[in-house]
Amino acid sequence: MLLLVTVHPGREGDGILELEWALERVRVKGTDWRGVLLAETPLSKEEALERLKNFETQAIQRVVPLEMLVPAKLEEIEKAVLKLGRRIKGTFAVRAKVRGNKRLSQKKLEVELGSLLVERYDLKVNLSEPDYLVLVEVLGKKAGIGVVRRGEVLKFEVRD
């Protein structure tokens, strides 16, 4: 299981320690973006999220579960989204965040990937209350892809 974790810029070290305490078995790497960490754990998505939900954090702001890491090229992202999109039963929305890549546009990714899933699997889009979110997190030359149900992206209130 791959997790994209955001912390306040400058608090990356605290975020790494908190992830290690909460998940125990985890490998955390910093990225080229301040406040953005990638964590890899052998735990299931459910167990990792449950442990983090019950953890009192001082640094972690957001946890985004991802399932695949692919080259940040549109055709590679499309393949990954189609593979993961088979599991969607219900409505969906695509949410993309692009960091450090001038060739990919957040809006274009959301629209094109959404259209692709509608055409291929005859799914319904619901932008305000979707059953599933298709997440695309672009970090330069890599893109993390995940399909999550409502409530699986964790957000924490962190006070400085």
CSV table of N, CA and C in Angstrom, one decimal:
chain,number,residue,atom,x,y,z
A,1,MET,N,0.9,-1.2,0.0
A,1,MET,CA,0.0,0.0,0.0
A,1,MET,C,0.9,1.2,0.0
A,2,LEU,N,0.5,2.2,-0.8
A,2,LEU,CA,1.3,3.4,-1.0
A,2,LEU,C,0.4,4.6,-0.4
A,3,LEU,N,1.0,5.4,0.3
A,3,LEU,CA,0.3,6.6,0.9
A,3,LEU,C,1.0,7.9,0.5
A,4,LEU,N,0.3,8.8,0.0
A,4,LEU,CA,0.8,10.1,-0.2
A,4,LEU,C,0.4,10.9,1.0
A,5,VAL,N,1.3,11.5,1.8
A,5,VAL,CA,1.1,12.2,3.0
A,5,VAL,C,1.5,13.6,2.9
A,6,THR,N,0.7,14.5,3.3
A,6,THR,CA,1.1,15.9,3.4
A,6,THR,C,1.2,16.4,4.8
A,7,VAL,N,2.3,17.2,5.0
A,7,VAL,CA,2.5,17.8,6.3
A,7,VAL,C,2.8,19.3,6.1
A,8,HIS,N,2.8,20.1,7.1
A,8,HIS,CA,3.3,21.5,7.0
A,8,HIS,C,4.7,21.5,6.5
A,9,PRO,N,5.0,22.3,5.5
A,9,PRO,CA,6.4,22.4,5.0
A,9,PRO,C,7.3,22.7,6.2
A,10,GLY,N,8.4,21.9,6.2
A,10,GLY,CA,9.3,22.0,7.3
A,10,GLY,C,9.1,21.0,8.4
A,11,ARG,N,7.9,20.3,8.4
A,11,ARG,CA,7.6,19.3,9.4
A,11,ARG,C,7.7,17.9,8.9
A,12,GLU,N,8.4,17.7,7.8
A,12,GLU,CA,8.6,16.4,7.2
A,12,GLU,C,9.1,15.4,8.1
A,13,GLY,N,10.2,15.8,8.9
A,13,GLY,CA,10.8,14.9,9.8
A,13,GLY,C,9.8,14.4,10.9
A,14,ASP,N,8.9,15.3,11.4
A,14,ASP,CA,7.9,14.9,12.4
A,14,ASP,C,6.9,14.0,11.7
A,15,GLY,N,6.5,14.3,10.5
A,15,GLY,CA,5.6,13.4,9.7
A,15,GLY,C,6.1,12.0,9.6
A,16,ILE,N,7.4,11.9,9.2
A,16,ILE,CA,8.0,10.6,9.1
A,16,ILE,C,8.0,9.8,10.4
A,17,LEU,N,8.3,10.5,11.5
A,17,LEU,CA,8.3,9.8,12.8
A,17,LEU,C,6.9,9.4,13.1
A,18,GLU,N,5.9,10.2,12.9
A,18,GLU,CA,4.5,9.9,13.2
A,18,GLU,C,4.1,8.7,12.4
A,19,LEU,N,4.4,8.6,11.1
A,19,LEU,CA,4.0,7.5,10.3
A,19,LEU,C,4.7,6.2,10.8
A,20,GLU,N,5.9,6.3,11.2
A,20,GLU,CA,6.6,5.1,11.7
A,20,GLU,C,6.0,4.7,13.0
A,21,TRP,N,5.6,5.6,13.9
A,21,TRP,CA,4.9,5.2,15.2
A,21,TRP,C,3.6,4.6,14.9
A,22,ALA,N,2.8,5.2,14.0
A,22,ALA,CA,1.4,4.8,13.8
A,22,ALA,C,1.4,3.4,13.0
A,23,LEU,N,2.2,3.3,12.0
A,23,LEU,CA,2.1,2.1,11.1
A,23,LEU,C,3.1,1.0,11.5
A,24,GLU,N,4.2,1.4,12.2
A,24,GLU,CA,5.3,0.5,12.6
A,24,GLU,C,6.0,0.0,11.3
A,25,ARG,N,5.4,-0.8,10.5
A,25,ARG,CA,6.1,-1.3,9.3
A,25,ARG,C,5.8,-0.4,8.1
A,26,VAL,N,6.8,0.5,7.9
A,26,VAL,CA,6.6,1.5,6.8
A,26,VAL,C,7.9,2.0,6.4
A,27,ARG,N,8.0,2.4,5.1
A,27,ARG,CA,9.2,3.0,4.5
A,27,ARG,C,8.7,4.4,4.0
A,28,VAL,N,9.3,5.4,4.5
A,28,VAL,CA,8.8,6.8,4.1
A,28,VAL,C,10.0,7.5,3.4
A,29,LYS,N,9.6,8.2,2.3
A,29,LYS,CA,10.6,8.9,1.5
A,29,LYS,C,10.1,10.4,1.4
A,30,GLY,N,11.0,11.3,1.5
A,30,GLY,CA,10.6,12.7,1.1
A,30,GLY,C,10.5,12.8,-0.4
A,31,THR,N,9.9,13.8,-0.9
A,31,THR,CA,9.8,14.1,-2.3
A,31,THR,C,10.5,15.4,-2.6
A,32,ASP,N,10.5,15.8,-3.9
A,32,ASP,CA,11.0,17.1,-4.3
A,32,ASP,C,10.1,18.3,-3.9
A,33,TRP,N,9.0,18.0,-3.3
A,33,TRP,CA,8.0,19.0,-2.9
A,33,TRP,C,8.0,19.1,-1.4
A,34,ARG,N,8.2,20.3,-0.9
A,34,ARG,CA,8.1,20.5,0.6
A,34,ARG,C,6.7,20.1,1.1
A,35,GLY,N,6.7,19.4,2.2
A,35,GLY,CA,5.5,19.0,2.8
A,35,GLY,C,4.8,17.7,2.2
A,36,VAL,N,5.5,17.1,1.2
A,36,VAL,CA,4.9,15.9,0.6
A,36,VAL,C,5.8,14.7,0.8
A,37,LEU,N,5.2,13.6,1.4
A,37,LEU,CA,5.9,12.4,1.7
A,37,LEU,C,5.2,11.2,1.0
A,38,LEU,N,6.0,10.2,0.6
A,38,LEU,CA,5.5,9.0,0.1
A,38,LEU,C,5.8,7.9,1.1
A,39,ALA,N,4.8,7.1,1.5
A,39,ALA,CA,5.0,6.1,2.5
A,39,ALA,C,4.5,4.8,1.9
A,40,GLU,N,5.4,3.7,2.1
A,40,GLU,CA,5.0,2.4,1.5
A,40,GLU,C,4.9,1.4,2.7
A,41,THR,N,3.8,0.7,2.8
A,41,THR,CA,3.6,-0.2,3.9
A,41,THR,C,3.0,-1.5,3.4
A,42,PRO,N,3.4,-2.6,4.1
A,42,PRO,CA,2.8,-3.9,3.7
A,42,PRO,C,1.4,-4.1,4.3
A,43,LEU,N,0.9,-3.1,5.1
A,43,LEU,CA,-0.4,-3.2,5.7
A,43,LEU,C,-1.5,-3.1,4.6
A,44,SER,N,-2.6,-3.6,4.8
A,44,SER,CA,-3.8,-3.4,3.9
A,44,SER,C,-4.2,-1.9,4.0
A,45,LYS,N,-4.9,-1.4,3.0
A,45,LYS,CA,-5.4,-0.1,3.0
A,45,LYS,C,-6.3,0.1,4.3
A,46,GLU,N,-7.1,-0.8,4.6
A,46,GLU,CA,-8.1,-0.7,5.7
A,46,GLU,C,-7.3,-0.6,7.0
A,47,GLU,N,-6.3,-1.4,7.2
A,47,GLU,CA,-5.5,-1.4,8.5
A,47,GLU,C,-4.7,-0.2,8.6
A,48,ALA,N,-4.1,0.3,7.5
A,48,ALA,CA,-3.2,1.5,7.6
A,48,ALA,C,-4.1,2.7,7.9
A,49,LEU,N,-5.3,2.8,7.2
A,49,LEU,CA,-6.1,4.0,7.5
A,49,LEU,C,-6.7,3.9,8.9
A,50,GLU,N,-7.1,2.7,9.4
A,50,GLU,CA,-7.6,2.6,10.7
A,50,GLU,C,-6.6,3.0,11.8
A,51,ARG,N,-5.3,2.6,11.6
A,51,ARG,CA,-4.3,3.0,12.5
A,51,ARG,C,-4.0,4.5,12.5
A,52,LEU,N,-4.1,5.1,11.3
A,52,LEU,CA,-3.8,6.5,11.2
A,52,LEU,C,-5.0,7.3,11.8
A,53,LYS,N,-6.2,6.8,11.6
A,53,LYS,CA,-7.4,7.5,12.1
A,53,LYS,C,-7.3,7.6,13.6
A,54,ASN,N,-6.8,6.6,14.2
A,54,ASN,CA,-6.8,6.5,15.7
A,54,ASN,C,-5.5,7.1,16.3
A,55,PHE,N,-4.7,7.7,15.4
A,55,PHE,CA,-3.4,8.2,15.9
A,55,PHE,C,-3.5,9.7,16.1
A,56,GLU,N,-3.0,10.2,17.2
A,56,GLU,CA,-3.0,11.6,17.5
A,56,GLU,C,-1.8,12.3,16.8
A,57,THR,N,-2.1,13.0,15.7
A,57,THR,CA,-1.0,13.6,15.0
A,57,THR,C,-0.8,15.0,15.3
A,58,GLN,N,0.5,15.4,15.2
A,58,GLN,CA,0.9,16.8,15.4
A,58,GLN,C,1.4,17.4,14.1
A,59,ALA,N,1.6,16.5,13.1
A,59,ALA,CA,2.3,17.0,11.8
A,59,ALA,C,1.5,16.6,10.6
A,60,ILE,N,0.9,15.4,10.6
A,60,ILE,CA,0.2,14.9,9.4
A,60,ILE,C,-1.1,15.7,9.1
A,61,GLN,N,-1.2,16.2,7.9
A,61,GLN,CA,-2.4,16.9,7.5
A,61,GLN,C,-3.4,16.1,6.7
A,62,ARG,N,-2.8,15.3,5.7
A,62,ARG,CA,-3.7,14.6,4.8
A,62,ARG,C,-3.0,13.3,4.4
A,63,VAL,N,-3.8,12.2,4.3
A,63,VAL,CA,-3.3,10.9,3.9
A,63,VAL,C,-4.1,10.5,2.7
A,64,VAL,N,-3.5,10.2,1.6
A,64,VAL,CA,-4.2,9.8,0.3
A,64,VAL,C,-3.7,8.4,0.0
A,65,PRO,N,-4.6,7.4,0.0
A,65,PRO,CA,-4.2,6.0,-0.3
A,65,PRO,C,-4.0,5.9,-1.8
A,66,LEU,N,-2.9,5.3,-2.3
A,66,LEU,CA,-2.7,5.1,-3.7
A,66,LEU,C,-2.3,3.7,-3.9
A,67,GLU,N,-2.6,3.1,-5.1
A,67,GLU,CA,-2.4,1.7,-5.4
A,67,GLU,C,-1.3,1.5,-6.4
A,68,MET,N,-1.1,2.4,-7.3
A,68,MET,CA,-0.1,2.2,-8.3
A,68,MET,C,0.7,3.5,-8.5
A,69,LEU,N,2.0,3.3,-8.9
A,69,LEU,CA,2.9,4.4,-9.2
A,69,LEU,C,3.3,4.1,-10.6
A,70,VAL,N,3.0,5.0,-11.5
A,70,VAL,CA,3.3,4.8,-13.0
A,70,VAL,C,4.1,6.1,-13.5
A,71,PRO,N,4.7,5.9,-14.6
A,71,PRO,CA,5.3,7.1,-15.3
A,71,PRO,C,4.2,8.1,-15.5
A,72,ALA,N,4.6,9.4,-15.3
A,72,ALA,CA,3.6,10.5,-15.5
A,72,ALA,C,3.4,10.8,-17.0
A,73,LYS,N,2.9,9.9,-17.7
A,73,LYS,CA,2.6,10.1,-19.1
A,73,LYS,C,1.1,9.7,-19.2
A,74,LEU,N,0.3,10.5,-20.0
A,74,LEU,CA,-1.1,10.3,-20.1
A,74,LEU,C,-1.5,8.9,-20.4
A,75,GLU,N,-0.8,8.2,-21.4
A,75,GLU,CA,-1.2,6.9,-21.7
A,75,GLU,C,-1.0,5.9,-20.6
A,76,GLU,N,0.0,6.1,-19.8
A,76,GLU,CA,0.3,5.2,-18.6
A,76,GLU,C,-0.7,5.4,-17.5
A,77,ILE,N,-1.1,6.7,-17.3
A,77,ILE,CA,-2.1,7.0,-16.3
A,77,ILE,C,-3.5,6.5,-16.7
A,78,GLU,N,-3.8,6.6,-18.0
A,78,GLU,CA,-5.0,6.0,-18.5
A,78,GLU,C,-5.1,4.5,-18.3
A,79,LYS,N,-4.0,3.8,-18.6
A,79,LYS,CA,-4.0,2.3,-18.4
A,79,LYS,C,-4.3,2.0,-17.0
A,80,ALA,N,-3.6,2.7,-16.0
A,80,ALA,CA,-3.7,2.4,-14.6
A,80,ALA,C,-5.2,2.7,-14.1
A,81,VAL,N,-5.7,3.8,-14.6
A,81,VAL,CA,-7.1,4.2,-14.2
A,81,VAL,C,-8.1,3.2,-14.7
A,82,LEU,N,-7.9,2.7,-16.0
A,82,LEU,CA,-8.8,1.7,-16.5
A,82,LEU,C,-8.8,0.4,-15.7
A,83,LYS,N,-7.5,0.1,-15.3
A,83,LYS,CA,-7.4,-1.2,-14.6
A,83,LYS,C,-8.1,-1.1,-13.2
A,84,LEU,N,-7.8,0.0,-12.5
A,84,LEU,CA,-8.4,0.2,-11.2
A,84,LEU,C,-9.9,0.5,-11.2
A,85,GLY,N,-10.3,1.2,-12.3
A,85,GLY,CA,-11.7,1.6,-12.5
A,85,GLY,C,-12.7,0.5,-12.6
A,86,ARG,N,-12.2,-0.7,-12.9
A,86,ARG,CA,-13.1,-1.9,-13.0
A,86,ARG,C,-13.9,-2.1,-11.7
A,87,ARG,N,-13.3,-1.8,-10.6
A,87,ARG,CA,-13.9,-2.0,-9.3
A,87,ARG,C,-15.0,-1.1,-8.9
A,88,ILE,N,-15.1,0.0,-9.6
A,88,ILE,CA,-16.1,1.0,-9.2
A,88,ILE,C,-17.5,0.5,-9.5
A,89,LYS,N,-18.3,0.5,-8.4
A,89,LYS,CA,-19.7,0.1,-8.5
A,89,LYS,C,-20.5,1.3,-7.9
A,90,GLY,N,-21.0,2.2,-8.7
A,90,GLY,CA,-21.7,3.4,-8.3
A,90,GLY,C,-21.1,4.6,-9.0
A,91,THR,N,-21.3,5.7,-8.4
A,91,THR,CA,-20.9,7.0,-9.0
A,91,THR,C,-19.4,7.3,-8.7
A,92,PHE,N,-18.8,8.1,-9.5
A,92,PHE,CA,-17.4,8.5,-9.2
A,92,PHE,C,-17.1,9.9,-9.7
A,93,ALA,N,-16.0,10.4,-9.2
A,93,ALA,CA,-15.4,11.6,-9.7
A,93,ALA,C,-13.9,11.4,-9.8
A,94,VAL,N,-13.2,12.1,-10.7
A,94,VAL,CA,-11.8,12.1,-10.8
A,94,VAL,C,-11.2,13.3,-10.2
A,95,ARG,N,-10.2,13.2,-9.3
A,95,ARG,CA,-9.5,14.3,-8.7
A,95,ARG,C,-8.1,14.2,-9.0
A,96,ALA,N,-7.5,15.2,-9.6
A,96,ALA,CA,-6.1,15.2,-10.0
A,96,ALA,C,-5.3,16.3,-9.3
A,97,LYS,N,-4.1,16.1,-8.9
A,97,LYS,CA,-3.2,17.1,-8.4
A,97,LYS,C,-1.9,17.0,-9.1
A,98,VAL,N,-1.5,18.0,-9.8
A,98,VAL,CA,-0.3,17.9,-10.6
A,98,VAL,C,0.8,18.8,-10.0
A,99,ARG,N,1.9,18.2,-9.7
A,99,ARG,CA,3.1,18.9,-9.1
A,99,ARG,C,4.3,18.7,-10.0
A,100,GLY,N,5.0,19.7,-10.4
A,100,GLY,CA,6.2,19.6,-11.1
A,100,GLY,C,6.2,18.9,-12.5
A,101,ASN,N,5.1,19.1,-13.2
A,101,ASN,CA,5.0,18.5,-14.5
A,101,ASN,C,4.2,19.5,-15.4
A,102,LYS,N,4.9,20.1,-16.4
A,102,LYS,CA,4.3,21.1,-17.2
A,102,LYS,C,3.4,20.5,-18.3
A,103,ARG,N,3.6,19.2,-18.6
A,103,ARG,CA,2.9,18.5,-19.7
A,103,ARG,C,1.5,18.1,-19.4
A,104,LEU,N,1.2,17.9,-18.1
A,104,LEU,CA,-0.1,17.5,-17.7
A,104,LEU,C,-0.9,18.6,-17.0
A,105,SER,N,-2.1,18.6,-17.3
A,105,SER,CA,-3.0,19.6,-16.7
A,105,SER,C,-4.0,18.9,-15.8
A,106,GLN,N,-4.2,19.5,-14.7
A,106,GLN,CA,-5.1,18.9,-13.7
A,106,GLN,C,-6.5,18.8,-14.3
A,107,LYS,N,-7.0,19.9,-14.8
A,107,LYS,CA,-8.4,19.9,-15.4
A,107,LYS,C,-8.5,18.9,-16.5
A,108,LYS,N,-7.5,18.9,-17.4
A,108,LYS,CA,-7.6,18.0,-18.6
A,108,LYS,C,-7.6,16.5,-18.1
A,109,LEU,N,-6.7,16.2,-17.1
A,109,LEU,CA,-6.7,14.8,-16.6
A,109,LEU,C,-8.1,14.4,-16.0
A,110,GLU,N,-8.6,15.3,-15.2
A,110,GLU,CA,-9.9,15.0,-14.6
A,110,GLU,C,-11.0,14.7,-15.7
A,111,VAL,N,-11.1,15.6,-16.7
A,111,VAL,CA,-12.1,15.5,-17.7
A,111,VAL,C,-11.8,14.2,-18.6
A,112,GLU,N,-10.6,14.1,-19.1
A,112,GLU,CA,-10.3,13.0,-20.0
A,112,GLU,C,-10.4,11.6,-19.3
A,113,LEU,N,-9.9,11.5,-18.1
A,113,LEU,CA,-10.0,10.2,-17.4
A,113,LEU,C,-11.5,9.9,-17.0
A,114,GLY,N,-12.2,10.9,-16.6
A,114,GLY,CA,-13.6,10.7,-16.3
A,114,GLY,C,-14.4,10.2,-17.6
A,115,SER,N,-14.1,10.9,-18.7
A,115,SER,CA,-14.8,10.4,-20.0
A,115,SER,C,-14.4,9.0,-20.3
A,116,LEU,N,-13.2,8.7,-20.1
A,116,LEU,CA,-12.7,7.3,-20.4
A,116,LEU,C,-13.4,6.3,-19.6
A,117,LEU,N,-13.6,6.5,-18.3
A,117,LEU,CA,-14.3,5.6,-17.5
A,117,LEU,C,-15.8,5.5,-17.8
A,118,VAL,N,-16.4,6.6,-18.2
A,118,VAL,CA,-17.8,6.6,-18.6
A,118,VAL,C,-18.0,5.8,-19.8
A,119,GLU,N,-17.1,6.0,-20.8
A,119,GLU,CA,-17.2,5.3,-22.1
A,119,GLU,C,-16.9,3.8,-21.9
A,120,ARG,N,-15.9,3.4,-21.2
A,120,ARG,CA,-15.5,2.0,-21.0
A,120,ARG,C,-16.4,1.2,-20.1
A,121,TYR,N,-16.8,1.8,-19.0
A,121,TYR,CA,-17.6,1.0,-18.0
A,121,TYR,C,-19.0,1.5,-17.8
A,122,ASP,N,-19.4,2.5,-18.6
A,122,ASP,CA,-20.8,3.0,-18.5
A,122,ASP,C,-21.1,3.5,-17.0
A,123,LEU,N,-20.1,4.2,-16.4
A,123,LEU,CA,-20.3,4.7,-15.1
A,123,LEU,C,-20.9,6.0,-15.1
A,124,LYS,N,-21.5,6.4,-13.9
A,124,LYS,CA,-22.1,7.7,-13.8
A,124,LYS,C,-21.2,8.6,-12.9
A,125,VAL,N,-21.0,9.9,-13.4
A,125,VAL,CA,-20.2,10.9,-12.7
A,125,VAL,C,-21.1,11.6,-11.7
A,126,ASN,N,-20.5,11.8,-10.5
A,126,ASN,CA,-21.2,12.7,-9.5
A,126,ASN,C,-20.1,13.5,-8.8
A,127,LEU,N,-20.0,14.8,-9.2
A,127,LEU,CA,-18.9,15.6,-8.7
A,127,LEU,C,-19.1,16.0,-7.3
A,128,SER,N,-20.3,16.1,-6.8
A,128,SER,CA,-20.5,16.6,-5.4
A,128,SER,C,-20.5,15.5,-4.3
A,129,GLU,N,-21.1,14.3,-4.6
A,129,GLU,CA,-21.2,13.3,-3.6
A,129,GLU,C,-20.9,11.9,-4.2
A,130,PRO,N,-19.7,11.7,-4.8
A,130,PRO,CA,-19.4,10.4,-5.5
A,130,PRO,C,-19.3,9.3,-4.5
A,131,ASP,N,-19.6,8.1,-4.9
A,131,ASP,CA,-19.4,6.9,-4.1
A,131,ASP,C,-17.9,6.6,-4.1
A,132,TYR,N,-17.2,6.9,-5.2
A,132,TYR,CA,-15.8,6.6,-5.3
A,132,TYR,C,-15.0,7.8,-5.9
A,133,LEU,N,-13.8,8.0,-5.4
A,133,LEU,CA,-12.9,9.0,-6.0
A,133,LEU,C,-11.8,8.3,-6.7
A,134,VAL,N,-11.5,8.7,-8.0
A,134,VAL,CA,-10.3,8.2,-8.7
A,134,VAL,C,-9.3,9.3,-8.5
A,135,LEU,N,-8.2,9.0,-7.8
A,135,LEU,CA,-7.2,10.0,-7.5
A,135,LEU,C,-6.0,9.9,-8.3
A,136,VAL,N,-5.5,11.0,-8.8
A,136,VAL,CA,-4.3,11.0,-9.6
A,136,VAL,C,-3.4,12.1,-9.0
A,137,GLU,N,-2.3,11.6,-8.4
A,137,GLU,CA,-1.3,12.5,-7.8
A,137,GLU,C,0.0,12.5,-8.6
A,138,VAL,N,0.2,13.6,-9.3
A,138,VAL,CA,1.4,13.6,-10.2
A,138,VAL,C,2.5,14.3,-9.4
A,139,LEU,N,3.7,13.6,-9.3
A,139,LEU,CA,4.9,14.2,-8.7
A,139,LEU,C,6.0,14.1,-9.7
A,140,GLY,N,6.1,15.2,-10.5
A,140,GLY,CA,7.1,15.2,-11.5
A,140,GLY,C,7.0,14.1,-12.5
A,141,LYS,N,7.9,13.2,-12.6
A,141,LYS,CA,7.9,12.1,-13.6
A,141,LYS,C,7.1,10.9,-13.2
A,142,LYS,N,6.5,10.9,-12.0
A,142,LYS,CA,5.7,9.8,-11.5
A,142,LYS,C,4.3,10.2,-11.2
A,143,ALA,N,3.4,9.3,-11.3
A,143,ALA,CA,2.0,9.6,-11.0
A,143,ALA,C,1.5,8.4,-10.1
A,144,GLY,N,0.9,8.8,-9.0
A,144,GLY,CA,0.3,7.8,-8.1
A,144,GLY,C,-1.2,7.8,-8.4
A,145,ILE,N,-1.8,6.6,-8.5
A,145,ILE,CA,-3.2,6.4,-8.9
A,145,ILE,C,-3.8,5.6,-7.8
A,146,GLY,N,-5.0,6.0,-7.4
A,146,GLY,CA,-5.8,5.2,-6.4
A,146,GLY,C,-7.3,5.4,-6.6
A,147,VAL,N,-8.0,4.4,-6.2
A,147,VAL,CA,-9.5,4.5,-6.2
A,147,VAL,C,-9.9,4.3,-4.8
A,148,VAL,N,-10.6,5.3,-4.2
A,148,VAL,CA,-11.0,5.2,-2.8
A,148,VAL,C,-12.5,5.5,-2.7
A,149,ARG,N,-13.1,4.9,-1.6
A,149,ARG,CA,-14.5,5.2,-1.2
A,149,ARG,C,-14.5,6.4,-0.4
A,150,ARG,N,-15.7,6.9,-0.2
A,150,ARG,CA,-15.9,8.1,0.6
A,150,ARG,C,-15.3,7.9,2.0
A,151,GLY,N,-14.5,8.9,2.5
A,151,GLY,CA,-14.0,8.8,3.8
A,151,GLY,C,-12.6,8.1,3.9
A,152,GLU,N,-12.1,7.6,2.8
A,152,GLU,CA,-10.8,7.0,2.8
A,152,GLU,C,-9.6,7.9,2.6
A,153,VAL,N,-9.9,9.2,2.3
A,153,VAL,CA,-8.8,10.2,2.3
A,153,VAL,C,-8.9,10.8,3.6
A,154,LEU,N,-7.8,10.7,4.4
A,154,LEU,CA,-7.9,11.2,5.8
A,154,LEU,C,-7.4,12.7,5.8
A,155,LYS,N,-8.1,13.5,6.6
A,155,LYS,CA,-7.7,14.9,6.8
A,155,LYS,C,-7.6,15.2,8.3
A,156,PHE,N,-6.6,15.8,8.7
A,156,PHE,CA,-6.4,16.1,10.1
A,156,PHE,C,-6.3,17.6,10.3
A,157,GLU,N,-6.8,18.0,11.5
A,157,GLU,CA,-6.6,19.4,11.9
A,157,GLU,C,-5.3,19.5,12.6
A,158,VAL,N,-4.3,20.2,12.1
A,158,VAL,CA,-3.0,20.3,12.7
A,158,VAL,C,-2.8,21.8,13.1
A,159,ARG,N,-2.5,22.0,14.4
A,159,ARG,CA,-2.3,23.4,14.9
A,159,ARG,C,-0.8,23.6,15.0
A,160,ASP,N,-0.3,24.7,14.5
A,160,ASP,CA,1.1,25.0,14.6
A,160,ASP,C,1.5,25.3,16.0
